[in-house]
């Protein structure tokens, strides 16, 4: 299943909420011939997945969380009604034609009521002793999550057809489909008679499959679908459209001008993901890298700017490319008897994995192991409880901190650690710890959480002098 000279492009949820603007800036082209030979994979409209599952940042319960707790039937039913309301508000804000809005309303009604009936039947089935609701929760999570992408893809198709574009809704969510397929089979089935040269496929970011995307990727599944479509169809390029350019720092945090990256590689993309600034999910990046498909990250609302090209090429010269940061908690285990004894680190890693805590960085010495984790404090407390049971004589401390990081394809020869420490000292930031690996692609500075913004600004000033811009790939300069 391959097409000729096409791109596969993904739009995130925040950008999708500005769909009416995207029609003019992204989907339309100055020449009709440029409209096609593109495949678009879309996320749910901003905020909808939070209503369906749980709020990504605050943890506020959505339909899934209410259904999982099952304390009150009305809880998840009310939450599902909020989803329907949210969906209707989302498409009413981007569709201008009354007939299209009515069509979208009908679509929401069909999908939401179908999900409601399914969950009621599941509850009834599990009221018998032979069935356990817990055994069906991951499938429930997938069912609910798929509603968001199906809705946004359908609405996008309506909006584009209204503008005279031959758009096609490609639903990979498996709605009312009894067939069991792998991800590749689901994609091939969805594209069986699609002709990107003559029509514009609008594809759901969620794909129902045997593997169960959410079990491994949770809410990163849309990028996995996107990357797999690009690989299977032998795309010329994979493109992710965001609301901003990948720049040398957050412009809201630094003084002076920030610079668009222009060109970097998948190694840097992995480091950004580790710091919570995800250009693309690491597993999706691996798929593109292995298929030899370059990735481009653009600003969806600046269609003539080529954005940043991400490929597997090394840097031509050593340079810093981006400064970023992340709030973390330091989980420190001190045990005087640790010296020369194996197994401490393995046990900590086992517990962190069991509780689903993401490790950003770690340090150790003779009797102390510190993991810097990106996780809510309540989850870290669970690990602390289990570690106290395993190592009752150890001292455990949890401290809210932050990591500021300088990242680049090649930092060798820049004295990144020394210059970073100097810049932070001049900014009166008390550096708690610093890490610089032999691979020379990043250097990390652990700082008090209150000093993170100041640290990013200071490091950016040290590594990006006024007028200096990172390398721009020739391919990026030429891209249309």
Tab-separated table of C-alpha atoms in Angstrom:
chain	number	residue	atom	x	y	z
A	1	UNK	CA	0.000	0.000	0.000
A	2	UNK	CA	2.047	2.931	-1.274
A	3	UNK	CA	1.133	6.202	-2.936
A	4	UNK	CA	3.304	8.528	-4.988
A	5	UNK	CA	4.908	11.754	-3.765
A	6	UNK	CA	2.544	12.344	-0.871
A	7	UNK	CA	2.877	13.621	2.682
A	8	UNK	CA	1.194	12.398	5.865
A	9	UNK	CA	0.345	15.288	8.186
A	10	UNK	CA	-0.956	15.493	11.756
A	11	UNK	CA	-2.878	18.258	13.499
A	12	UNK	CA	-2.998	18.489	17.304
A	13	UNK	CA	-6.104	19.129	19.372
A	14	UNK	CA	-5.400	22.765	20.220
A	15	UNK	CA	-4.913	23.604	16.560
A	16	UNK	CA	-8.020	21.599	15.628
A	17	UNK	CA	-10.087	23.977	17.745
A	18	UNK	CA	-9.134	26.678	15.215
A	19	UNK	CA	-10.264	24.568	12.257
A	20	UNK	CA	-12.035	27.460	10.561
A	21	UNK	CA	-8.673	29.260	10.374
A	22	UNK	CA	-6.841	26.128	9.224
A	23	UNK	CA	-9.123	25.778	6.207
A	24	UNK	CA	-7.550	28.918	4.718
A	25	UNK	CA	-3.991	28.581	6.038
A	26	UNK	CA	-3.383	24.846	5.784
A	27	UNK	CA	-5.917	22.970	3.660
A	28	UNK	CA	-6.422	25.423	0.811
A	29	UNK	CA	-3.551	26.117	-1.595
A	30	UNK	CA	-2.758	28.838	-4.109
A	31	UNK	CA	-2.878	26.122	-6.766
A	32	UNK	CA	-5.640	23.463	-6.733
A	33	UNK	CA	-3.120	20.772	-7.655
A	34	UNK	CA	-1.328	21.344	-4.325
A	35	UNK	CA	-4.430	20.553	-2.261
A	36	UNK	CA	-4.155	16.807	-2.772
A	37	UNK	CA	-1.438	14.162	-2.327
A	38	UNK	CA	-1.711	14.855	1.398
A	39	UNK	CA	-3.140	12.651	4.140
A	40	UNK	CA	-4.281	14.356	7.357
A	41	UNK	CA	-4.425	12.585	10.723
A	42	UNK	CA	-6.387	14.599	13.284
A	43	UNK	CA	-6.629	14.689	17.057
A	44	UNK	CA	-9.817	15.403	18.972
A	45	UNK	CA	-10.815	19.021	19.425
A	46	UNK	CA	-9.057	20.671	22.366
A	47	UNK	CA	-10.450	19.547	25.739
A	48	UNK	CA	-12.632	16.719	24.416
A	49	UNK	CA	-10.260	13.881	25.374
A	50	UNK	CA	-10.047	15.386	28.867
A	51	UNK	CA	-13.854	15.101	29.106
A	52	UNK	CA	-13.795	11.550	27.764
A	53	UNK	CA	-10.979	10.203	29.970
A	54	UNK	CA	-9.622	12.554	32.631
A	55	UNK	CA	-7.985	15.969	32.579
A	56	UNK	CA	-4.393	15.511	31.485
A	57	UNK	CA	-2.987	18.027	33.974
A	58	UNK	CA	-5.438	18.396	36.837
A	59	UNK	CA	-6.608	14.769	36.858
A	60	UNK	CA	-10.266	15.853	37.028
A	61	UNK	CA	-12.435	12.843	36.250
A	62	UNK	CA	-13.945	12.394	32.798
A	63	UNK	CA	-16.296	9.648	31.630
A	64	UNK	CA	-13.678	6.904	31.923
A	65	UNK	CA	-12.550	7.883	35.430
A	66	UNK	CA	-16.151	8.159	36.628
A	67	UNK	CA	-17.058	4.811	35.080
A	68	UNK	CA	-13.961	3.148	36.563
A	69	UNK	CA	-14.779	4.364	40.070
A	70	UNK	CA	-18.406	3.273	39.605
A	71	UNK	CA	-19.457	4.965	42.842
A	72	UNK	CA	-22.482	6.591	41.265
A	73	UNK	CA	-24.106	5.608	37.940
A	74	UNK	CA	-25.175	9.179	37.433
A	75	UNK	CA	-21.554	10.295	37.600
A	76	UNK	CA	-20.412	8.776	34.323
A	77	UNK	CA	-23.772	9.331	32.640
A	78	UNK	CA	-23.600	13.024	33.476
A	79	UNK	CA	-19.977	13.113	32.323
A	80	UNK	CA	-20.969	11.563	28.980
A	81	UNK	CA	-23.673	14.198	28.567
A	82	UNK	CA	-20.997	16.840	29.113
A	83	UNK	CA	-18.981	15.226	26.323
A	84	UNK	CA	-21.924	15.521	23.934
A	85	UNK	CA	-22.371	19.169	24.890
A	86	UNK	CA	-18.643	19.842	24.507
A	87	UNK	CA	-18.564	18.217	21.080
A	88	UNK	CA	-21.545	20.213	19.859
A	89	UNK	CA	-19.991	23.440	21.113
A	90	UNK	CA	-16.678	22.542	19.457
A	91	UNK	CA	-18.103	21.972	15.990
A	92	UNK	CA	-20.565	24.873	16.246
A	93	UNK	CA	-17.549	27.143	16.749
A	94	UNK	CA	-15.846	26.039	13.522
A	95	UNK	CA	-18.747	25.234	11.158
A	96	UNK	CA	-20.706	28.100	9.628
A	97	UNK	CA	-23.338	26.232	7.610
A	98	UNK	CA	-26.535	25.217	9.440
A	99	UNK	CA	-26.857	21.955	7.489
A	100	UNK	CA	-23.289	20.961	8.401
A	101	UNK	CA	-23.913	21.746	12.073
A	102	UNK	CA	-27.069	19.628	12.015
A	103	UNK	CA	-25.168	16.779	10.341
A	104	UNK	CA	-22.430	16.997	12.983
A	105	UNK	CA	-25.057	17.046	15.757
A	106	UNK	CA	-26.512	13.809	14.373
A	107	UNK	CA	-23.052	12.238	14.269
A	108	UNK	CA	-22.411	13.147	17.923
A	109	UNK	CA	-25.814	11.800	18.945
A	110	UNK	CA	-25.198	8.469	17.221
A	111	UNK	CA	-21.730	7.961	18.669
A	112	UNK	CA	-22.447	9.171	22.209
A	113	UNK	CA	-25.705	7.247	22.539
A	114	UNK	CA	-23.988	4.161	21.126
A	115	UNK	CA	-21.247	4.473	23.757
A	116	UNK	CA	-23.862	5.028	26.483
A	117	UNK	CA	-25.727	1.856	25.549
A	118	UNK	CA	-22.485	-0.114	25.389
A	119	UNK	CA	-21.381	0.967	28.880
A	120	UNK	CA	-24.812	0.282	30.376
A	121	UNK	CA	-24.761	-3.223	28.860
A	122	UNK	CA	-21.231	-3.763	30.188
A	123	UNK	CA	-22.291	-2.762	33.690
A	124	UNK	CA	-25.259	-5.115	33.501
A	125	UNK	CA	-23.060	-7.985	32.287
A	126	UNK	CA	-20.552	-7.418	35.071
A	127	UNK	CA	-23.258	-7.488	37.701
A	128	UNK	CA	-23.017	-11.286	37.349
A	129	UNK	CA	-20.259	-12.956	39.303
A	130	UNK	CA	-18.537	-14.539	36.314
A	131	UNK	CA	-17.538	-11.208	34.737
A	132	UNK	CA	-15.183	-8.553	36.134
A	133	UNK	CA	-15.435	-4.928	35.070
A	134	UNK	CA	-11.710	-4.474	35.686
A	135	UNK	CA	-10.958	-6.894	32.846
A	136	UNK	CA	-12.718	-4.622	30.352
A	137	UNK	CA	-11.458	-1.199	31.449
A	138	UNK	CA	-8.689	-0.805	28.871
A	139	UNK	CA	-11.112	-1.611	26.054
A	140	UNK	CA	-13.540	0.873	27.600
A	141	UNK	CA	-10.823	3.514	27.617
A	142	UNK	CA	-10.123	2.865	23.930
A	143	UNK	CA	-13.810	2.973	23.005
A	144	UNK	CA	-14.263	6.337	24.704
A	145	UNK	CA	-11.065	7.863	23.404
A	146	UNK	CA	-11.915	6.965	19.798
A	147	UNK	CA	-15.074	9.090	19.989
A	148	UNK	CA	-13.032	12.289	20.065
A	149	UNK	CA	-10.987	11.667	16.920
A	150	UNK	CA	-13.969	10.302	14.987
A	151	UNK	CA	-15.877	13.494	15.770
A	152	UNK	CA	-13.088	15.879	14.756
A	153	UNK	CA	-12.305	13.956	11.546
A	154	UNK	CA	-15.973	13.928	10.542
A	155	UNK	CA	-16.389	17.659	11.241
A	156	UNK	CA	-13.203	18.477	9.320
A	157	UNK	CA	-14.515	16.528	6.338
A	158	UNK	CA	-17.776	18.512	6.429
A	159	UNK	CA	-15.929	21.834	6.622
A	160	UNK	CA	-13.638	21.022	3.705
A	161	UNK	CA	-16.418	19.727	1.468
A	162	UNK	CA	-18.279	22.973	2.076
A	163	UNK	CA	-15.200	24.756	0.660
A	164	UNK	CA	-15.232	22.637	-2.485
A	165	UNK	CA	-12.431	20.296	-1.413
A	166	UNK	CA	-13.025	16.592	-2.078
A	167	UNK	CA	-12.366	15.457	1.504
A	168	UNK	CA	-12.927	11.883	2.677
A	169	UNK	CA	-13.633	10.704	6.227
A	170	UNK	CA	-11.411	7.698	7.010
A	171	UNK	CA	-12.588	6.149	10.282
A	172	UNK	CA	-10.019	3.785	11.826
A	173	UNK	CA	-11.816	3.714	15.200
A	174	UNK	CA	-13.480	0.355	14.522
A	175	UNK	CA	-16.956	1.684	15.336
A	176	UNK	CA	-19.479	-1.169	15.093
A	177	UNK	CA	-16.851	-3.253	13.279
A	178	UNK	CA	-16.750	-6.846	14.516
A	179	UNK	CA	-13.516	-7.666	12.704
A	180	UNK	CA	-10.310	-8.060	14.718
A	181	UNK	CA	-7.302	-6.481	13.010
A	182	UNK	CA	-3.721	-5.515	13.707
A	183	UNK	CA	-2.809	-1.842	13.381
A	184	UNK	CA	-1.299	-2.391	9.933
A	185	UNK	CA	-4.375	-4.332	8.798
A	186	UNK	CA	-6.690	-1.609	10.127
A	187	UNK	CA	-4.763	1.068	8.219
A	188	UNK	CA	-4.641	-0.960	4.994
A	189	UNK	CA	-8.369	-1.636	5.258
A	190	UNK	CA	-9.142	2.053	5.815
A	191	UNK	CA	-7.060	3.091	2.803
A	192	UNK	CA	-8.138	0.205	0.536
A	193	UNK	CA	-9.783	2.407	-2.087
A	194	UNK	CA	-8.416	5.834	-1.131
A	195	UNK	CA	-6.743	7.888	-3.874
A	196	UNK	CA	-4.842	10.827	-2.303
A	197	UNK	CA	-4.144	12.249	-5.756
A	198	UNK	CA	-7.881	12.969	-6.187
A	199	UNK	CA	-9.199	13.271	-2.634
A	200	UNK	CA	-8.055	14.524	0.750
A	201	UNK	CA	-8.225	11.746	3.401
A	202	UNK	CA	-9.088	13.003	6.897
A	203	UNK	CA	-8.106	10.161	9.226
A	204	UNK	CA	-8.911	9.488	12.877
A	205	UNK	CA	-5.873	9.690	15.156
A	206	UNK	CA	-7.184	6.695	17.084
A	207	UNK	CA	-7.077	3.283	15.388
A	208	UNK	CA	-8.742	0.240	16.956
A	209	UNK	CA	-6.472	-2.804	16.702
A	210	UNK	CA	-5.447	-6.069	18.360
A	211	UNK	CA	-2.377	-4.491	19.909
A	212	UNK	CA	-4.433	-1.981	21.887
A	213	UNK	CA	-2.667	1.348	21.351
A	214	UNK	CA	-3.613	2.819	24.723
A	215	UNK	CA	-2.139	-0.049	26.711
A	216	UNK	CA	1.345	1.046	25.631
A	217	UNK	CA	0.996	4.640	24.425
A	218	UNK	CA	-2.062	5.908	26.310
A	219	UNK	CA	-2.776	9.405	24.971
A	220	UNK	CA	0.205	9.364	22.621
A	221	UNK	CA	-1.628	6.963	20.286
A	222	UNK	CA	-2.437	9.521	17.564
A	223	UNK	CA	1.238	10.034	16.753
A	224	UNK	CA	1.723	6.276	16.578
A	225	UNK	CA	-1.149	6.026	14.076
A	226	UNK	CA	0.278	8.968	12.137
A	227	UNK	CA	3.787	7.531	11.943
A	228	UNK	CA	2.560	4.066	10.961
A	229	UNK	CA	0.464	5.492	8.123
A	230	UNK	CA	3.513	7.435	6.904
A	231	UNK	CA	5.666	4.291	6.994
A	232	UNK	CA	3.113	1.969	5.345
A	233	UNK	CA	2.321	4.396	2.537
A	234	UNK	CA	5.997	5.326	1.953
A	235	UNK	CA	5.349	9.019	2.521
A	236	UNK	CA	7.758	11.561	1.084
A	237	UNK	CA	7.599	13.375	4.401
A	238	UNK	CA	5.723	13.270	7.707
A	239	UNK	CA	4.572	16.648	8.996
A	240	UNK	CA	3.275	17.668	12.417
A	241	UNK	CA	1.428	20.990	12.539
A	242	UNK	CA	1.565	22.831	15.847
A	243	UNK	CA	0.569	26.313	16.997
A	244	UNK	CA	4.195	27.349	17.298
A	245	UNK	CA	7.612	26.734	15.820
A	246	UNK	CA	10.227	24.565	17.520
A	247	UNK	CA	12.424	27.355	18.867
A	248	UNK	CA	15.537	27.767	20.949
A	249	UNK	CA	13.382	28.455	24.033
A	250	UNK	CA	9.915	29.447	25.131
A	251	UNK	CA	9.709	33.131	24.082
A	252	UNK	CA	7.652	33.859	27.199
A	253	UNK	CA	10.561	32.853	29.445
A	254	UNK	CA	13.619	34.510	27.902
A	255	UNK	CA	14.748	38.016	27.161
A	256	UNK	CA	15.651	38.826	23.584
A	257	UNK	CA	14.951	36.887	20.420
A	258	UNK	CA	14.436	33.136	20.206
A	259	UNK	CA	15.435	31.248	17.068
A	260	UNK	CA	13.577	28.599	15.109
A	261	UNK	CA	15.567	25.362	15.045
A	262	UNK	CA	15.273	24.893	11.287
A	263	UNK	CA	17.047	21.533	11.296
A	264	UNK	CA	17.733	18.938	13.962
A	265	UNK	CA	17.675	15.149	14.317
A	266	UNK	CA	15.737	12.398	16.039
A	267	UNK	CA	18.281	12.263	18.878
A	268	UNK	CA	17.341	15.805	19.889
A	269	UNK	CA	13.644	14.956	19.477
A	270	UNK	CA	14.113	12.137	22.003
A	271	UNK	CA	15.758	14.499	24.495
A	272	UNK	CA	12.902	16.983	24.077
A	273	UNK	CA	10.415	14.209	24.744
A	274	UNK	CA	12.300	13.252	27.897
A	275	UNK	CA	11.953	16.865	29.070
A	276	UNK	CA	8.208	16.854	28.473
A	277	UNK	CA	8.473	18.996	25.326
A	278	UNK	CA	7.336	16.343	22.925
A	279	UNK	CA	7.952	17.100	19.255
A	280	UNK	CA	6.852	13.515	18.582
A	281	UNK	CA	6.319	10.369	20.670
A	282	UNK	CA	9.621	8.417	20.833
A	283	UNK	CA	8.000	5.237	19.476
A	284	UNK	CA	6.519	7.209	16.582
A	285	UNK	CA	9.920	8.738	15.898
A	286	UNK	CA	11.419	5.237	15.829
A	287	UNK	CA	8.872	4.138	13.219
A	288	UNK	CA	9.683	7.098	10.964
A	289	UNK	CA	13.419	6.687	11.436
A	290	UNK	CA	13.335	2.998	10.523
A	291	UNK	CA	11.164	3.716	7.468
A	292	UNK	CA	13.547	6.510	6.402
A	293	UNK	CA	10.751	9.090	6.457
A	294	UNK	CA	11.894	12.592	7.498
A	295	UNK	CA	9.729	14.554	9.914
A	296	UNK	CA	8.893	18.232	9.650
A	297	UNK	CA	7.374	20.301	12.473
A	298	UNK	CA	5.626	23.464	11.304
A	299	UNK	CA	3.432	26.263	12.579
A	300	UNK	CA	-0.022	25.436	11.203
A	301	UNK	CA	-0.894	29.116	10.901
A	302	UNK	CA	2.239	30.087	8.947
A	303	UNK	CA	1.820	27.868	5.872
A	304	UNK	CA	4.693	29.353	3.861
A	305	UNK	CA	7.299	28.766	6.574
A	306	UNK	CA	9.053	25.370	6.138
A	307	UNK	CA	9.372	24.876	9.898
A	308	UNK	CA	11.915	22.466	11.363
A	309	UNK	CA	13.193	19.366	9.590
A	310	UNK	CA	13.981	16.361	11.807
A	311	UNK	CA	16.010	13.546	10.253
A	312	UNK	CA	18.902	11.241	11.168
A	313	UNK	CA	21.709	13.565	10.068
A	314	UNK	CA	24.413	14.679	12.542
A	315	UNK	CA	25.236	18.339	13.081
A	316	UNK	CA	27.770	19.982	10.765
A	317	UNK	CA	29.181	21.983	13.671
A	318	UNK	CA	28.850	21.745	17.455
A	319	UNK	CA	26.140	24.027	18.818
A	320	UNK	CA	23.329	24.262	21.331
A	321	UNK	CA	19.887	24.137	19.744
A	322	UNK	CA	17.295	24.503	22.484
A	323	UNK	CA	16.969	25.294	26.187
A	324	UNK	CA	13.980	23.890	28.025
A	325	UNK	CA	12.943	22.784	31.484
A	326	UNK	CA	10.581	20.630	33.499
A	327	UNK	CA	9.233	20.457	37.051
A	328	UNK	CA	10.209	17.170	38.713
A	329	UNK	CA	10.309	15.489	42.117
A	330	UNK	CA	13.577	14.114	43.449
A	331	UNK	CA	13.044	10.719	45.103
A	332	UNK	CA	16.193	10.075	47.140
A	333	UNK	CA	17.033	6.831	48.930
A	334	UNK	CA	19.963	6.895	51.384
A	335	UNK	CA	21.148	3.613	52.902
A	336	UNK	CA	24.457	3.425	54.766
A	337	UNK	CA	24.685	-0.333	54.105
A	338	UNK	CA	24.244	0.081	50.359
A	339	UNK	CA	27.990	0.181	49.623
A	340	UNK	CA	28.978	-2.907	47.629
A	341	UNK	CA	25.476	-4.398	47.720
A	342	UNK	CA	23.618	-4.991	44.465
A	343	UNK	CA	19.891	-4.791	43.917
A	344	UNK	CA	18.884	-1.438	45.401
A	345	UNK	CA	18.571	0.335	42.070
A	346	UNK	CA	16.776	-2.624	40.458
A	347	UNK	CA	14.144	-2.656	43.208
A	348	UNK	CA	13.565	1.090	42.937
A	349	UNK	CA	13.177	0.813	39.170
A	350	UNK	CA	10.740	-2.073	39.600
A	351	UNK	CA	8.526	-0.019	41.907
A	352	UNK	CA	8.694	3.104	39.736
A	353	UNK	CA	7.648	0.996	36.752
A	354	UNK	CA	4.867	-0.745	38.666
A	355	UNK	CA	3.339	2.597	39.641
A	356	UNK	CA	3.844	4.120	36.181
A	357	UNK	CA	6.227	6.908	37.186
A	358	UNK	CA	8.317	8.431	34.391
A	359	UNK	CA	12.033	8.840	35.131
A	360	UNK	CA	13.632	11.963	33.668
A	361	UNK	CA	17.110	11.538	35.139
A	362	UNK	CA	18.988	9.800	37.949
A	363	UNK	CA	22.200	10.043	39.954
A	364	UNK	CA	23.905	7.780	42.476
A	365	UNK	CA	26.954	7.498	44.696
A	366	UNK	CA	28.180	4.949	47.235
A	367	UNK	CA	25.094	5.031	49.449
A	368	UNK	CA	22.537	7.271	47.739
A	369	UNK	CA	20.327	6.820	44.679
A	370	UNK	CA	18.240	9.735	43.425
A	371	UNK	CA	15.612	9.496	40.709
A	372	UNK	CA	14.145	12.660	39.225
A	373	UNK	CA	10.607	11.761	38.204
A	374	UNK	CA	7.820	13.496	36.306
A	375	UNK	CA	4.779	12.348	38.256
A	376	UNK	CA	2.118	13.599	40.706
A	377	UNK	CA	3.152	13.614	44.349
A	378	UNK	CA	0.349	11.200	45.281
A	379	UNK	CA	1.853	8.545	42.989
A	380	UNK	CA	5.346	9.135	44.333
A	381	UNK	CA	4.001	8.612	47.872
A	382	UNK	CA	2.884	5.117	46.841
A	383	UNK	CA	6.442	4.281	45.763
A	384	UNK	CA	7.740	5.766	49.010
A	385	UNK	CA	5.396	3.523	51.007
A	386	UNK	CA	6.544	0.402	49.164
A	387	UNK	CA	10.227	1.312	49.453
A	388	UNK	CA	9.859	1.856	53.203
A	389	UNK	CA	8.464	-1.658	53.455
A	390	UNK	CA	11.370	-3.147	51.475
A	391	UNK	CA	14.150	-1.039	53.049
A	392	UNK	CA	12.908	-0.070	56.537
A	393	UNK	CA	16.300	1.273	57.646
A	394	UNK	CA	16.755	3.534	54.594
A	395	UNK	CA	16.105	7.279	54.633
A	396	UNK	CA	13.698	8.405	51.913
A	397	UNK	CA	13.158	12.025	50.941
A	398	UNK	CA	10.942	13.608	48.299
A	399	UNK	CA	11.715	17.113	47.127
A	400	UNK	CA	9.994	19.292	44.489
A	401	UNK	CA	12.675	20.551	42.098
A	402	UNK	CA	13.128	21.374	38.405
A	403	UNK	CA	15.542	20.487	35.609
A	404	UNK	CA	16.787	23.047	33.094
A	405	UNK	CA	18.443	21.464	30.070
A	406	UNK	CA	20.570	22.615	27.137
A	407	UNK	CA	20.102	20.280	24.158
A	408	UNK	CA	21.815	19.942	20.788
A	409	UNK	CA	22.911	17.326	18.271
A	410	UNK	CA	26.531	17.965	19.249
A	411	UNK	CA	27.578	19.909	22.352
A	412	UNK	CA	31.169	18.659	22.285
A	413	UNK	CA	33.774	21.373	22.685
A	414	UNK	CA	31.274	23.940	23.960
A	415	UNK	CA	32.157	23.453	27.641
A	416	UNK	CA	28.408	23.244	28.131
A	417	UNK	CA	28.597	22.136	31.750
A	418	UNK	CA	31.099	24.804	32.815
A	419	UNK	CA	29.450	27.608	30.855
A	420	UNK	CA	26.023	26.593	32.088
A	421	UNK	CA	27.123	26.589	35.706
A	422	UNK	CA	28.747	29.994	35.214
A	423	UNK	CA	25.597	31.464	33.682
A	424	UNK	CA	23.411	30.117	36.480
A	425	UNK	CA	25.813	31.404	39.143
A	426	UNK	CA	25.703	34.861	37.575
A	427	UNK	CA	21.896	34.658	37.660
A	428	UNK	CA	22.106	33.816	41.383
A	429	UNK	CA	20.607	30.333	40.876
A	430	UNK	CA	21.703	27.690	43.378
A	431	UNK	CA	22.422	24.586	41.265
A	432	UNK	CA	21.638	21.444	43.249
A	433	UNK	CA	23.028	18.940	40.733
A	434	UNK	CA	24.356	18.864	37.157
A	435	UNK	CA	24.570	16.014	34.621
A	436	UNK	CA	26.510	15.852	31.365
A	437	UNK	CA	26.678	12.506	29.553
A	438	UNK	CA	29.503	11.348	27.305
A	439	UNK	CA	27.173	11.399	24.272
A	440	UNK	CA	27.222	15.215	24.431
A	441	UNK	CA	23.650	15.820	23.303
A	442	UNK	CA	22.347	17.417	26.480
A	443	UNK	CA	23.399	18.870	29.805
A	444	UNK	CA	20.980	19.055	32.740
A	445	UNK	CA	20.946	21.371	35.738
A	446	UNK	CA	18.786	20.512	38.746
A	447	UNK	CA	17.591	23.745	40.326
A	448	UNK	CA	14.986	24.910	42.860
A	449	UNK	CA	11.572	24.837	41.237
A	450	UNK	CA	11.036	28.554	41.809
A	451	UNK	CA	14.160	29.305	39.747
A	452	UNK	CA	13.294	27.310	36.605
A	453	UNK	CA	12.188	30.239	34.430
A	454	UNK	CA	15.184	32.296	35.516
A	455	UNK	CA	17.481	29.331	34.786
A	456	UNK	CA	16.120	28.849	31.265
A	457	UNK	CA	16.555	32.546	30.551
A	458	UNK	CA	20.113	32.573	31.872
A	459	UNK	CA	21.140	29.472	29.920
A	460	UNK	CA	19.571	30.797	26.731
A	461	UNK	CA	21.497	34.030	27.111
A	462	UNK	CA	24.737	32.093	27.573
A	463	UNK	CA	24.358	29.751	24.595
A	464	UNK	CA	22.499	31.950	22.112
A	465	UNK	CA	24.193	35.243	21.513
A	466	UNK	CA	22.208	37.996	19.819
A	467	UNK	CA	22.129	37.458	16.064
A	468	UNK	CA	23.268	33.844	16.282
A	469	UNK	CA	20.901	31.285	14.708
A	470	UNK	CA	21.038	27.496	14.652
A	471	UNK	CA	21.843	25.629	11.467
A	472	UNK	CA	19.074	25.491	8.865
A	473	UNK	CA	18.971	22.474	6.586
A	474	UNK	CA	19.129	23.124	2.847
A	475	UNK	CA	16.020	20.948	2.510
A	476	UNK	CA	14.158	23.213	4.926
A	477	UNK	CA	15.109	26.336	2.999
A	478	UNK	CA	13.750	24.860	-0.216
A	479	UNK	CA	10.571	23.322	1.183
A	480	UNK	CA	7.308	24.749	0.014
